[in-house]
């Protein structure tokens, strides 16, 4: 009949309206992919074009830029971890700065930044200088960033930290690699509670492999390889930052070995040949790690100024070929209490009267000085040898963005045992 719209035309109109409605919801109901360089010439431009929930997928190339992810739930992913490189050229402070909650950085390399490879921090956080220090005491903490994921990232030859999470909670750092840092390969700091998991990573040829300052549990560090640094692992309290004292971290099932690396940047306090140190930390559990071939000491419990180590438990670890396996190196100003050892394979402790059971242990003997080991001169970050080719994220080109935003959830460490010495050795250059 004249004036009536045919049925087929009505269907076409309805479908068209539906498509238009979906297009209007871009990034809200379903993620879109912004491809670099097809859709945007630079990674920065792709981030600007992306909406919350989108995936920025980067093709192979060297990208000479500093990237900031300042929107929530953005995933930045390289299509090839070894071939997608963000290069600071020793002129830009950072490789990637994440201030958007629930965002992820995956499957790429960050190198040659003056300060940090990947930084995850709350909005407005700052204070670092190009020299790597802090200009003043930290102010009261801003609202922390919540939710992050750093996954299959390679960070090397950056001037300060490789992967740096500061005032950031509810996140995961996993399957990543860090070398050549003048401070720490991986750092977690100023969070209480942290709700952070650090797992399956390799940190080598750094001043410190993994460092945590005022980072309190839930915090789980397991299944990592911290080898060939100047110092393997530190967990400390410090008065210059918020959330003193540090409490309740679990360091379990890691390889902490051969942290005597001469061809690495010098540690700021002259540390060398130390596997794991706890300075002024409280109620930490160091369990079922392989602690091997650390020239000065395997594990050190120490004071940090007026902050004492309290209630730390060193349980079920395997110690082999260390200068001394465990040293209690507190000062009279902060002697500590309630620390204990149990079920470890130990060859030596200092002082010799250090209790080696947690049963009936009260207090601790007086501390002794850490055995002296001459630290050889360090080398510049930019001179540390580059990493080997490293494993890619499976299905990087097709996998959807992560939906968990890095939230770790409950962690059960009961099945994590003492690892073999070859844990993640195919991703490492260090042997002993």
mmCIF file of N, CA and C in Angstrom, residues 45-90:
data_model
loop_
_atom_site.group_PDB
_atom_site.id
_atom_site.type_symbol
_atom_site.label_atom_id
_atom_site.label_comp_id
_atom_site.label_asym_id
_atom_site.label_seq_id
_atom_site.Cartn_x
_atom_site.Cartn_y
_atom_site.Cartn_z
ATOM 1 N N UNK A 45 49.297 9.063 22.037
ATOM 2 C CA UNK A 45 48.080 9.408 21.300
ATOM 3 C C UNK A 45 47.034 8.306 21.413
ATOM 4 N N UNK A 46 47.476 7.055 21.433
ATOM 5 C CA UNK A 46 46.535 5.944 21.584
ATOM 6 C C UNK A 46 45.868 5.971 22.956
ATOM 7 N N UNK A 47 46.617 6.258 24.002
ATOM 8 C CA UNK A 47 46.037 6.368 25.336
ATOM 9 C C UNK A 47 45.011 7.492 25.366
ATOM 10 N N UNK A 48 45.313 8.610 24.730
ATOM 11 C CA UNK A 48 44.382 9.736 24.689
ATOM 12 C C UNK A 48 43.089 9.356 23.967
ATOM 13 N N UNK A 49 43.198 8.514 22.956
ATOM 14 C CA UNK A 49 42.014 8.115 22.192
ATOM 15 C C UNK A 49 41.210 7.018 22.880
ATOM 16 N N UNK A 50 41.835 6.278 23.781
ATOM 17 C CA UNK A 50 41.180 5.126 24.408
ATOM 18 C C UNK A 50 40.169 5.562 25.464
ATOM 19 N N UNK A 51 39.200 4.689 25.700
ATOM 20 C CA UNK A 51 38.202 4.869 26.746
ATOM 21 C C UNK A 51 38.425 3.808 27.831
ATOM 22 N N UNK A 52 37.920 4.026 29.044
ATOM 23 C CA UNK A 52 38.052 3.011 30.096
ATOM 24 C C UNK A 52 37.583 1.640 29.617
ATOM 25 N N UNK A 53 38.418 0.656 29.859
ATOM 26 C CA UNK A 53 38.137 -0.706 29.417
ATOM 27 C C UNK A 53 38.788 -1.098 28.119
ATOM 28 N N UNK A 54 39.389 -0.136 27.397
ATOM 29 C CA UNK A 54 39.966 -0.429 26.089
ATOM 30 C C UNK A 54 41.361 -1.043 26.192
ATOM 31 N N UNK A 55 41.761 -1.667 25.080
ATOM 32 C CA UNK A 55 43.094 -2.246 24.920
ATOM 33 C C UNK A 55 43.879 -1.418 23.914
ATOM 34 N N UNK A 56 45.035 -0.930 24.329
ATOM 35 C CA UNK A 56 45.972 -0.281 23.418
ATOM 36 C C UNK A 56 47.006 -1.328 23.034
ATOM 37 N N UNK A 57 46.982 -1.753 21.778
ATOM 38 C CA UNK A 57 47.816 -2.848 21.294
ATOM 39 C C UNK A 57 48.913 -2.262 20.405
ATOM 40 N N UNK A 58 50.169 -2.515 20.774
ATOM 41 C CA UNK A 58 51.306 -1.841 20.150
ATOM 42 C C UNK A 58 52.082 -2.836 19.292
ATOM 43 N N UNK A 59 52.340 -2.444 18.069
ATOM 44 C CA UNK A 59 53.103 -3.264 17.133
ATOM 45 C C UNK A 59 54.608 -3.074 17.379
ATOM 46 N N UNK A 60 55.446 -4.000 16.868
ATOM 47 C CA UNK A 60 56.888 -3.898 17.093
ATOM 48 C C UNK A 60 57.462 -2.562 16.638
ATOM 49 N N UNK A 61 58.426 -2.081 17.424
ATOM 50 C CA UNK A 61 59.087 -0.828 17.115
ATOM 51 C C UNK A 61 59.711 -0.251 18.362
ATOM 52 N N UNK A 62 60.527 0.772 18.194
ATOM 53 C CA UNK A 62 61.120 1.509 19.303
ATOM 54 C C UNK A 62 60.360 2.828 19.424
ATOM 55 N N UNK A 63 59.743 3.042 20.568
ATOM 56 C CA UNK A 63 58.895 4.206 20.805
ATOM 57 C C UNK A 63 59.619 5.136 21.768
ATOM 58 N N UNK A 64 60.026 6.267 21.251
ATOM 59 C CA UNK A 64 60.830 7.217 22.020
ATOM 60 C C UNK A 64 59.893 8.249 22.650
ATOM 61 N N UNK A 65 59.296 7.862 23.767
ATOM 62 C CA UNK A 65 58.306 8.700 24.426
ATOM 63 C C UNK A 65 58.142 8.251 25.873
ATOM 64 N N UNK A 66 57.570 9.127 26.687
ATOM 65 C CA UNK A 66 57.125 8.756 28.030
ATOM 66 C C UNK A 66 55.616 8.645 27.982
ATOM 67 N N UNK A 67 55.083 7.561 28.505
ATOM 68 C CA UNK A 67 53.664 7.247 28.392
ATOM 69 C C UNK A 67 53.017 7.393 29.763
ATOM 70 N N UNK A 68 51.876 8.069 29.813
ATOM 71 C CA UNK A 68 51.116 8.143 31.059
ATOM 72 C C UNK A 68 49.729 7.558 30.840
ATOM 73 N N UNK A 69 49.381 6.580 31.670
ATOM 74 C CA UNK A 69 48.031 6.007 31.656
ATOM 75 C C UNK A 69 47.284 6.650 32.817
ATOM 76 N N UNK A 70 46.511 7.684 32.507
ATOM 77 C CA UNK A 70 45.831 8.447 33.543
ATOM 78 C C UNK A 70 44.324 8.233 33.530
ATOM 79 N N UNK A 71 43.877 7.216 32.798
ATOM 80 C CA UNK A 71 42.467 6.851 32.759
ATOM 81 C C UNK A 71 42.298 5.486 33.415
ATOM 82 N N UNK A 72 41.139 5.200 34.008
ATOM 83 C CA UNK A 72 40.952 3.887 34.628
ATOM 84 C C UNK A 72 40.776 2.784 33.597
ATOM 85 N N UNK A 73 41.230 1.594 33.964
ATOM 86 C CA UNK A 73 40.954 0.354 33.230
ATOM 87 C C UNK A 73 41.427 0.397 31.781
ATOM 88 N N UNK A 74 42.611 0.944 31.588
ATOM 89 C CA UNK A 74 43.264 0.876 30.286
ATOM 90 C C UNK A 74 44.304 -0.238 30.321
ATOM 91 N N UNK A 75 44.338 -1.073 29.291
ATOM 92 C CA UNK A 75 45.391 -2.082 29.154
ATOM 93 C C UNK A 75 46.327 -1.654 28.037
ATOM 94 N N UNK A 76 47.601 -1.494 28.375
ATOM 95 C CA UNK A 76 48.651 -1.215 27.397
ATOM 96 C C UNK A 76 49.420 -2.510 27.185
ATOM 97 N N UNK A 77 49.425 -3.005 25.948
ATOM 98 C CA UNK A 77 50.034 -4.317 25.675
ATOM 99 C C UNK A 77 50.843 -4.270 24.381
ATOM 100 N N UNK A 78 52.045 -4.807 24.445
ATOM 101 C CA UNK A 78 52.829 -5.002 23.242
ATOM 102 C C UNK A 78 52.482 -6.320 22.586
ATOM 103 N N UNK A 79 52.550 -6.355 21.280
ATOM 104 C CA UNK A 79 52.253 -7.606 20.579
ATOM 105 C C UNK A 79 53.430 -8.577 20.674
ATOM 106 N N UNK A 80 54.651 -8.045 20.937
ATOM 107 C CA UNK A 80 55.845 -8.860 21.157
ATOM 108 C C UNK A 80 56.668 -8.202 22.249
ATOM 109 N N UNK A 81 56.857 -8.918 23.345
ATOM 110 C CA UNK A 81 57.548 -8.360 24.512
ATOM 111 C C UNK A 81 58.955 -7.866 24.191
ATOM 112 N N UNK A 82 59.653 -8.586 23.345
ATOM 113 C CA UNK A 82 61.048 -8.251 23.055
ATOM 114 C C UNK A 82 61.210 -7.220 21.944
ATOM 115 N N UNK A 83 60.155 -6.993 21.176
ATOM 116 C CA UNK A 83 60.246 -6.116 20.007
ATOM 117 C C UNK A 83 59.473 -4.808 20.160
ATOM 118 N N UNK A 84 58.660 -4.708 21.179
ATOM 119 C CA UNK A 84 57.962 -3.449 21.475
ATOM 120 C C UNK A 84 58.728 -2.777 22.610
ATOM 121 N N UNK A 85 59.424 -1.688 22.305
ATOM 122 C CA UNK A 85 60.370 -1.081 23.240
ATOM 123 C C UNK A 85 60.023 0.392 23.443
ATOM 124 N N UNK A 86 59.817 0.774 24.696
ATOM 125 C CA UNK A 86 59.688 2.188 25.058
ATOM 126 C C UNK A 86 61.044 2.631 25.578
ATOM 127 N N UNK A 87 61.681 3.534 24.864
ATOM 128 C CA UNK A 87 63.079 3.916 25.123
ATOM 129 C C UNK A 87 63.129 5.353 25.627
ATOM 130 N N UNK A 88 63.632 5.514 26.866
ATOM 131 C CA UNK A 88 63.776 6.856 27.434
ATOM 132 C C UNK A 88 64.972 7.620 26.935
ATOM 133 N N UNK A 89 65.869 6.957 26.241
ATOM 134 C CA UNK A 89 67.062 7.576 25.657
ATOM 135 C C UNK A 89 67.891 8.348 26.695
ATOM 136 N N UNK A 90 67.756 7.998 27.958
ATOM 137 C CA UNK A 90 68.462 8.666 29.064
ATOM 138 C C UNK A 90 68.172 10.165 29.091
#
